[in-house]
Coordinates of C-alpha atoms and ligand atoms in Angstrom, one line a residue:
Chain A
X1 CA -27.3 16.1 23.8
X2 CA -26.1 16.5 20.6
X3 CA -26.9 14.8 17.7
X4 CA -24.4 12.5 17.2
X5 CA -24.4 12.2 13.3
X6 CA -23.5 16.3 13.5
X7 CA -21.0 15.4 16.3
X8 CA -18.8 12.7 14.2
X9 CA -19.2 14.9 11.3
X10 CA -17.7 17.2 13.0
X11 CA -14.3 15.8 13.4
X12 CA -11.5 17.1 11.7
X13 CA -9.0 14.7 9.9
X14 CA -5.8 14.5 12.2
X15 CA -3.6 15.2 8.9
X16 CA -5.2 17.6 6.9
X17 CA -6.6 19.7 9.6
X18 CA -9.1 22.1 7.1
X19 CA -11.7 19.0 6.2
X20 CA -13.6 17.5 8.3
X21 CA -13.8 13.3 8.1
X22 CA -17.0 13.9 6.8
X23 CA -16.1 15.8 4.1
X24 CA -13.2 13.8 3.1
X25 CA -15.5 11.0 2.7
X26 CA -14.7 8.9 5.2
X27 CA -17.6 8.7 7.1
X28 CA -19.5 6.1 6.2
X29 CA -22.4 6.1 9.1
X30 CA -23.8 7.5 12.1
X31 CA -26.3 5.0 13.8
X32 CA -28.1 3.8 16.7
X33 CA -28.4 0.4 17.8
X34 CA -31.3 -0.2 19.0
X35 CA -31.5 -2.8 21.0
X36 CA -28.8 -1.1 23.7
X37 CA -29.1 2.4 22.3
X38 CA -25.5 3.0 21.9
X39 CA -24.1 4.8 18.9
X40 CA -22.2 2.9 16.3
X41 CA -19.9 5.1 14.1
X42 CA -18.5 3.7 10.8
X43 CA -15.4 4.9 9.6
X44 CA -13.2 3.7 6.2
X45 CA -9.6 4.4 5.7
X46 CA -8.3 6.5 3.0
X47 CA -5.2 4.4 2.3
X48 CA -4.7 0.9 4.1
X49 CA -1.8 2.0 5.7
X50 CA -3.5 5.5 7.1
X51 CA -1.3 5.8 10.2
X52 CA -4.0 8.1 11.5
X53 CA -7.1 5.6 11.9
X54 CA -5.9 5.4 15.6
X55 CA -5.8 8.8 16.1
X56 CA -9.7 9.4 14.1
X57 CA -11.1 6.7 16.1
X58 CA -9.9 8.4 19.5
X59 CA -11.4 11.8 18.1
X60 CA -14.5 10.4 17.3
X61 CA -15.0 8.7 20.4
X62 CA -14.0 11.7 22.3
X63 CA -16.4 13.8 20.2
X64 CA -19.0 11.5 21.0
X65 CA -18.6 11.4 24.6
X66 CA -18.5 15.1 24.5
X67 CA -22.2 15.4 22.8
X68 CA -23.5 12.8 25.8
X69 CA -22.6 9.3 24.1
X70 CA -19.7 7.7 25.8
X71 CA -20.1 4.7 24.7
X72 CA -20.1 4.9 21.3
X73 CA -18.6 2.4 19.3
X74 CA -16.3 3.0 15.9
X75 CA -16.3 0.5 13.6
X76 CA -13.6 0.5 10.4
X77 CA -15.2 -1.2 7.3
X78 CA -12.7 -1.5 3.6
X79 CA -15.1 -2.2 1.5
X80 CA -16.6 -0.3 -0.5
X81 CA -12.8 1.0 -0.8
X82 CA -12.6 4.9 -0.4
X83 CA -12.5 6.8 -3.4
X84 CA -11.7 10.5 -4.0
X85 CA -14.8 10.9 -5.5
X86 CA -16.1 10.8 -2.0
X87 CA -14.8 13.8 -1.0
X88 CA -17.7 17.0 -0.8
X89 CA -17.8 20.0 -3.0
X90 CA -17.2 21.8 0.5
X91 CA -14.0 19.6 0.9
X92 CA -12.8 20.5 -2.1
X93 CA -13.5 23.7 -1.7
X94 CA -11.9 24.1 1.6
X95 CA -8.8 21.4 0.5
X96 CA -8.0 24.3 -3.0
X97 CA -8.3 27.5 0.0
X98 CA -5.7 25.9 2.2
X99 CA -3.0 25.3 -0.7
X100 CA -3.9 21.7 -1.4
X101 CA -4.9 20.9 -5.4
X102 CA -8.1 19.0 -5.1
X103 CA -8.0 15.8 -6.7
X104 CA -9.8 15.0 -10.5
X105 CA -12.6 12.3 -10.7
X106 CA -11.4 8.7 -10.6
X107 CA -10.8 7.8 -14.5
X108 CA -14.0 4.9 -15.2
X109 CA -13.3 2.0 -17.0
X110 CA -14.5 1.9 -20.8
X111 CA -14.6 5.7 -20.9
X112 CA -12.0 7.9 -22.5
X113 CA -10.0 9.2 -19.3
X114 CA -9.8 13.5 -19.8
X115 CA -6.3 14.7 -18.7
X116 CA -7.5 17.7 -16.6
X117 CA -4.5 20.2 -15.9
X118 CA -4.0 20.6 -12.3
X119 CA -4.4 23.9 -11.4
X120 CA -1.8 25.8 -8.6
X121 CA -4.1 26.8 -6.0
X122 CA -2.0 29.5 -5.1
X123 CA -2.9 31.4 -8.5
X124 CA -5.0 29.1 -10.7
X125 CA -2.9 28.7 -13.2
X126 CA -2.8 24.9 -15.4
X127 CA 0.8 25.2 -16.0
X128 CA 2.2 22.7 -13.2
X129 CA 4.2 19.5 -13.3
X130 CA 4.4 16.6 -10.8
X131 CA 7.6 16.5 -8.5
X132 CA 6.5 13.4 -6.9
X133 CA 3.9 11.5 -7.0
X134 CA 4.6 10.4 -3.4
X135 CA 4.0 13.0 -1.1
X136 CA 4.2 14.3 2.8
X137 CA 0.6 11.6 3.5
X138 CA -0.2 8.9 1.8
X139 CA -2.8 10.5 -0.4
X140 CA -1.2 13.5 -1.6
X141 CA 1.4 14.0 -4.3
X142 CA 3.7 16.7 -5.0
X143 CA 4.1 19.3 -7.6
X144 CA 4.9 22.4 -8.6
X145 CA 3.6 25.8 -10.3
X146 CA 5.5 26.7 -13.4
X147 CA 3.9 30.2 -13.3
X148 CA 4.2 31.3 -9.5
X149 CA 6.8 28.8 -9.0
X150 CA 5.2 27.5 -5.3
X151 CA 5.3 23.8 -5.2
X152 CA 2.0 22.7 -3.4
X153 CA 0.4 19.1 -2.7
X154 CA -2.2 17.5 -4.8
X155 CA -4.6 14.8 -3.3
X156 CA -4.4 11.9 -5.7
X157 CA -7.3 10.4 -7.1
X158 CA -7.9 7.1 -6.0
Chain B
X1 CA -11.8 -23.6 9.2
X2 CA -9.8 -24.6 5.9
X3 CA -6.0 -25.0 6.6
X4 CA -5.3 -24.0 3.0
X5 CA -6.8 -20.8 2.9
X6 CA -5.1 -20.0 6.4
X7 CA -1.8 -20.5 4.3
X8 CA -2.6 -18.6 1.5
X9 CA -3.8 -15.8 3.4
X10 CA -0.6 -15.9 5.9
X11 CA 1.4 -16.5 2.6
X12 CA -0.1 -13.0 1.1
X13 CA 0.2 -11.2 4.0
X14 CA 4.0 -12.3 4.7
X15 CA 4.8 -11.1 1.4
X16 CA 3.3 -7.6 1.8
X17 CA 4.7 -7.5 5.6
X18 CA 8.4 -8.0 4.7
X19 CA 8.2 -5.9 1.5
X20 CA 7.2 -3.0 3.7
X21 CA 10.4 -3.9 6.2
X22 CA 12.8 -4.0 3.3
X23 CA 11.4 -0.7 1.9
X24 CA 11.8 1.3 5.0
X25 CA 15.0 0.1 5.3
X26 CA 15.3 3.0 2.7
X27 CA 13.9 6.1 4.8
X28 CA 16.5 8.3 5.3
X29 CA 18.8 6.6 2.7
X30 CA 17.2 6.7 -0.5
X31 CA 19.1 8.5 -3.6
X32 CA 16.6 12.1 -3.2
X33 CA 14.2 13.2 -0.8
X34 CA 10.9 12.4 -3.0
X35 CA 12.2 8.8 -3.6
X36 CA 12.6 8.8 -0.1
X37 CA 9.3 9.7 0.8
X38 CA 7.7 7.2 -2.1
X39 CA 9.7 3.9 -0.7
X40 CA 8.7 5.1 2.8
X41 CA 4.8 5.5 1.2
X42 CA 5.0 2.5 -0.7
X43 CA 6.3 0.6 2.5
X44 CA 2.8 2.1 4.5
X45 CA 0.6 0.5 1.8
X46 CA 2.3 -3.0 2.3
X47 CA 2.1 -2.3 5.8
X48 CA -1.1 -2.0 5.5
X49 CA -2.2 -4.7 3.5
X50 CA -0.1 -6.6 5.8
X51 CA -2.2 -5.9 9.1
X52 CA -5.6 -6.4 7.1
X53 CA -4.3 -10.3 5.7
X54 CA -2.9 -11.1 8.6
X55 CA -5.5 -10.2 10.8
X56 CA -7.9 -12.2 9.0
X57 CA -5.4 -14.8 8.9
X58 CA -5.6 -15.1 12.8
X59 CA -8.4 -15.1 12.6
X60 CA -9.2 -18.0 10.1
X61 CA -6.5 -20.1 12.2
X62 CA -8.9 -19.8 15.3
X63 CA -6.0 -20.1 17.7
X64 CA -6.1 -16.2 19.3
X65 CA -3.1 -14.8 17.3
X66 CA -3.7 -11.5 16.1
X67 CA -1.6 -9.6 13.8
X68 CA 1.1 -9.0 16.2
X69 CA 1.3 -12.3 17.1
X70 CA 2.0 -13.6 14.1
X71 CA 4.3 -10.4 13.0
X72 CA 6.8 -10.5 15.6
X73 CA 6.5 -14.2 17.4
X74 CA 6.9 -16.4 14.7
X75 CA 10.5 -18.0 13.5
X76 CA 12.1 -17.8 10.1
X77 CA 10.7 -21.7 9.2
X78 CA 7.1 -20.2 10.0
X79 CA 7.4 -17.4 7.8
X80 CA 5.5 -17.9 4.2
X81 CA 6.2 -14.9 2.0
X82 CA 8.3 -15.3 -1.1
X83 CA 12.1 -15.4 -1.5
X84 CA 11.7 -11.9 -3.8
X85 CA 10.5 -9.6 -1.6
X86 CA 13.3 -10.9 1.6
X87 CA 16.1 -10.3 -0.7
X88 CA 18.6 -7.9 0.1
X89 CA 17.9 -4.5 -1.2
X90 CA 21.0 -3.9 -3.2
X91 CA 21.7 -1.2 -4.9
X92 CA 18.5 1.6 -6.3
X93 CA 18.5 -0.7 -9.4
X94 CA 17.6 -4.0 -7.4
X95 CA 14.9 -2.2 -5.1
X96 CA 13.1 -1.3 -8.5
X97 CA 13.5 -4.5 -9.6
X98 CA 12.2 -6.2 -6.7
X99 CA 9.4 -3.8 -6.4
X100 CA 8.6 -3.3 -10.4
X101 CA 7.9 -7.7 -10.1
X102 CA 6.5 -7.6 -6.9
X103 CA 3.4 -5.0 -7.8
X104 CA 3.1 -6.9 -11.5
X105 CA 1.9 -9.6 -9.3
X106 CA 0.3 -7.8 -6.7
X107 CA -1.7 -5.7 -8.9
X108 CA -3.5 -8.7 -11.2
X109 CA -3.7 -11.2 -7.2
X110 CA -5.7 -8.1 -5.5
X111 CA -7.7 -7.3 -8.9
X112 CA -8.6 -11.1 -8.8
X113 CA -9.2 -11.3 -5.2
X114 CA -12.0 -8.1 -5.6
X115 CA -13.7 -10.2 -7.4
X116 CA -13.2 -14.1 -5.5
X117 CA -16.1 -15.7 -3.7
X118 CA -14.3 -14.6 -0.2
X119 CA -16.0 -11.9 1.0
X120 CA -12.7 -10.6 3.4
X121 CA -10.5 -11.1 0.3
X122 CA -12.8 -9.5 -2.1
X123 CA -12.7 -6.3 0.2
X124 CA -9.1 -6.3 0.7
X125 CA -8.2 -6.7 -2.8
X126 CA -10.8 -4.2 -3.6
X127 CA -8.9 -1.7 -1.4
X128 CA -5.2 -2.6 -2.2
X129 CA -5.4 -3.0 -5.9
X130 CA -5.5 0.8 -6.0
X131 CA -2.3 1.2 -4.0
X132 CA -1.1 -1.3 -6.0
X133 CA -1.5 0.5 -9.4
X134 CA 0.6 3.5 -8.3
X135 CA 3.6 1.0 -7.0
X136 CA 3.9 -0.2 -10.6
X137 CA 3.7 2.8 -12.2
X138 CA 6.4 4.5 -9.7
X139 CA 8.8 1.6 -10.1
X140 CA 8.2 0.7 -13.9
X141 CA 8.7 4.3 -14.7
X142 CA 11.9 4.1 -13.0
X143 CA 12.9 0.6 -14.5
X144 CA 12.4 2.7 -17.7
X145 CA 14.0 5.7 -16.4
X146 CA 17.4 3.4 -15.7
X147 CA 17.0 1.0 -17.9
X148 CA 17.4 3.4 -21.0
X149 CA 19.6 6.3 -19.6
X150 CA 23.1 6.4 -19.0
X151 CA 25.4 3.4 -20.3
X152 CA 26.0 2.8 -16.5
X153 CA 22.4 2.9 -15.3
X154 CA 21.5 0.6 -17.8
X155 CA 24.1 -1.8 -17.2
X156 CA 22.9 -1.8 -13.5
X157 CA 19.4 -1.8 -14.1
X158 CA 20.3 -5.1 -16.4
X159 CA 22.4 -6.9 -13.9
X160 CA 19.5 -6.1 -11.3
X161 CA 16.5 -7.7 -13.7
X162 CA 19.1 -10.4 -13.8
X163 CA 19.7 -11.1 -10.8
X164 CA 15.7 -11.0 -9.5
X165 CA 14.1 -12.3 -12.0
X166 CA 14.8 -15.6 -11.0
X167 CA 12.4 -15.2 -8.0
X168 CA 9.5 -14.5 -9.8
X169 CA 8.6 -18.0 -10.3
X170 CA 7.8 -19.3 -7.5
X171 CA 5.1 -16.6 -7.3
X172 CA 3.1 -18.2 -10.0
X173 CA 3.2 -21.5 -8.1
X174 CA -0.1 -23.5 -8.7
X175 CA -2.4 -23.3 -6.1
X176 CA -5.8 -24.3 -7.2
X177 CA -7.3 -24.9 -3.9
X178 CA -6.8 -21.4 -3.1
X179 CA -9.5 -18.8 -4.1
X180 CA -7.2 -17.2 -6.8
X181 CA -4.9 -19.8 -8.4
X182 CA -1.8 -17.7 -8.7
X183 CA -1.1 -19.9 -11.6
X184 CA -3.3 -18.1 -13.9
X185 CA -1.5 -14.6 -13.2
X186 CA 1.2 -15.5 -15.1
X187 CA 0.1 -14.1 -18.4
X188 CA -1.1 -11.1 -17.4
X189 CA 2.6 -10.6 -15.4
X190 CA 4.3 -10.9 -18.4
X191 CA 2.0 -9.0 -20.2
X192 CA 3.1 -6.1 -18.2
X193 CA 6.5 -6.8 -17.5
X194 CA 7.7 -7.6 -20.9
X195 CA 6.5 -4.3 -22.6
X196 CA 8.3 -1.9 -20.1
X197 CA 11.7 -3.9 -20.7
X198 CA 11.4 -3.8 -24.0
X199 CA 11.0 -0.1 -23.9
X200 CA 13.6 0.1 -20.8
X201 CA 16.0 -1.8 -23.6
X202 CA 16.6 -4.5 -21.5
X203 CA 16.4 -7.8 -22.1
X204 CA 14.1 -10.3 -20.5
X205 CA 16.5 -13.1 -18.5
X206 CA 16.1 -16.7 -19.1
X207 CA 14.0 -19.2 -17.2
X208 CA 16.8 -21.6 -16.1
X209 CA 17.0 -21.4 -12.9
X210 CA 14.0 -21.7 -10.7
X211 CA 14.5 -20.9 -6.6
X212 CA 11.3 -21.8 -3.9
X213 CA 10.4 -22.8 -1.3
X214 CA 9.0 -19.7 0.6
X215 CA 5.8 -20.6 0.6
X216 CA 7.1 -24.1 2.3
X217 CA 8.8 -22.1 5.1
X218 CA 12.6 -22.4 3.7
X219 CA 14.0 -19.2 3.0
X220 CA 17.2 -17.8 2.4
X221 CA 19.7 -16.5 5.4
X222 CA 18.7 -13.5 5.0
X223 CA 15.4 -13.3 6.2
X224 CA 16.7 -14.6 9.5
X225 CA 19.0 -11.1 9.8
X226 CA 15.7 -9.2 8.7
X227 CA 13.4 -10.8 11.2
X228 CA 16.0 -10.5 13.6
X229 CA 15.5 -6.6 13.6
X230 CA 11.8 -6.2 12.9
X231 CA 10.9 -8.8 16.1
X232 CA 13.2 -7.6 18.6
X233 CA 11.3 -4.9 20.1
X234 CA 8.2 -6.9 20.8
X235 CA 10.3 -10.1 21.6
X236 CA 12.3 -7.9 24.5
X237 CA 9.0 -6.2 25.8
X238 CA 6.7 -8.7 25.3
X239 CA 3.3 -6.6 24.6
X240 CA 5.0 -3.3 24.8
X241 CA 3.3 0.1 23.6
X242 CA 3.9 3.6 23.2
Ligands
ZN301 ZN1 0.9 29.2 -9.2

């Protein structure tokens, strides 16, 4: 059997197909009840209205099942709210490789917010604009690279 | 189980439920594609909020209706949400002004709730203030945007703060059973509204007139028409899924 913390971190997240849930943070906890022994795996949304929660639940379970624990239970928790800040240097890593501008650390209260440029992760450079700041998911926005010209997606902190 | 909070829940989650309605009614419609895609955004976040109120609103009721339940099986006189967010969409102008009111209130209600003794609201309003904040920034930038551009945008974006601003009375209702008296939001609703008309060059309406009563169940007509297309799905296949 696998281990079935490496098997739910496994999953990738239905929208964004190059970060796994783990990565993006959303995986809050892999444990084992033991009283019945079945596998309880916490998951948070990103955005309330995250139309894929359905979809990650089903992957997880199936995942699960897959690595010998068929009855493993997902639970969805919103608090502590989900935060960009969650997602792993590896997710950002992998987010910047597959065209999608990482998002900056989540301003703090009482500390004076630094306006980082967002850099076009097709050729790095800071000179970009916002198109939208709605985008084609929830989380991201939309902008564009003044110096290649390529408009890309930006996950928005939050 | 206290019948109060049950009402103010339901009343919350009615208000985020048929704001999201009204703002798909824009997918597909809206005046560019990225406005499209942010009403169709901003109507997934009140969606959202929507399910998580009125799930715990079943659930404080204790009579076995779930979200659905009281989404699609419940009349016009049952509904509890406000008379702002039901009205009409109008023209680009009114949906900003509808939504630019609606997130000054939402924003400071779920900031509140993070912090209220109810541990379901607390993480709710933890979660949707966030959303929250971008709604008001997307719709108060374009309250600014209309309000001081173009002789004819302003004069629309002037007739449509007319014309809801009326409505956003009965949101500060006092309520002081509840666990946030929306009451005390009133300040910090003006606090945020009056600076971005001023800079929109628009001019804050009187206070005369004073409409309610959607908290009490008595709407305007046109929640009936509204209702009539959300529920009919569920209502002709009782239960149905994809
Ligand atoms: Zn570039």
């Amino acid at each position: 059997m696998v281990n079935p913390r490496e098997a739910a971190a496994a999953v990738v997240d239905p929208e964004i197909r190059v970060i796994t849930i783990d990565e993006l943070g959303i995986l809050r906890s892999v444990e084992t009840d033991p009283a019945t022994g079945r596998v309880v795996v916490t998951i948070t949304p990103t955005y309330t209205g995250c139309p894929a929660m359905d979809v990650i639940r089903a992957d997880v379970r199936r995942a699960l099942a897959a690595a010998g624990h068929p009855d493993a239970e997902v639970r969805t928790v919103y608090s502590p709210a989900w935060s960009t800040d969650w997602i792993s240097d590896s997710g950002r890593a992998k987010l910047s490789a597959a065209g999608i501008a990482p998002p900056a650390p989540v301003a703090r209260p009482n500390v004076v917010p630094l306006t980082l440029a967002v850099r076009c992760p097709r050729c790095g450079s800071p000179e970009t604009e916002q198109v939208s700041r709605f985008g084609s998911t929830a989380c991201k926005a939309l902008w564009r690279c003044r110096s290649c010209s390529e408009p890309f997606d930006h996950l928005k902190a939050l | 189980m206290s019948a109060d909070l049950f009402d103010f829940v339901l009343g919350l989650g009615d208000d985020a439920l048929i704001a999201a309605q009204r703002l798909g009614e824009w997918t597909s419609r809206a005046p560019e594609m990225e406005e499209d895609i942010a009403l169709a955004n901003i109507a997934l976040d009140q969606l959202g909020a929507a399910r998580l109120l009125l799930t715990y609103a079943g659930e404080l009721e204790g009579a076995g209706r779930d979200e659905d339940a009281l989404a699609y099986l419940r009349g016009d006189r049952e509904f509890r949400n406000c008379l702002l967010v039901e009205l009409p969409n109008g023209d680009f102008a009114v949906t900003m002004a509808k939504l630019f009111f609606l997130s000054a209130y939402q924003l400071p209600l779920y900031d509140a709730l993070a912090g209220c003794g109810d541990e379901r609201l607390a993480a709710i309003g933890a979660k949707a203030r966030k959303e929250s904040a971008y709604h008001l920034d997307h719709s108060s930038l374009w309250v600014r945007r209309l309000g001081d551009g173009t002789e004819e945008s302003h004069r629309r974006m002037q007739e449509a703060v007319d014309q809801v601003w009326p409505y956003t009375h009965e949101l500060f209702a006092a309520d002081p059973a509840a666990p946030v008296d929306p009451a005390g939001l009133r300040a910090g609703f003006e606090a945020t509204v009056e600076p971005v008309l001023t800079e929109a060059t628009l001019t804050r309406p009187g206070d005369g007139f004073t409409p309610g009563g959607g908290r009490q169940g008595l709407h305007t007509e046109h929640l009936s028409f509204l209702l009539a297309e959300m529920q009919v799905l569920h209502r002709a296949h009782p239960g149905a899924r994809w």
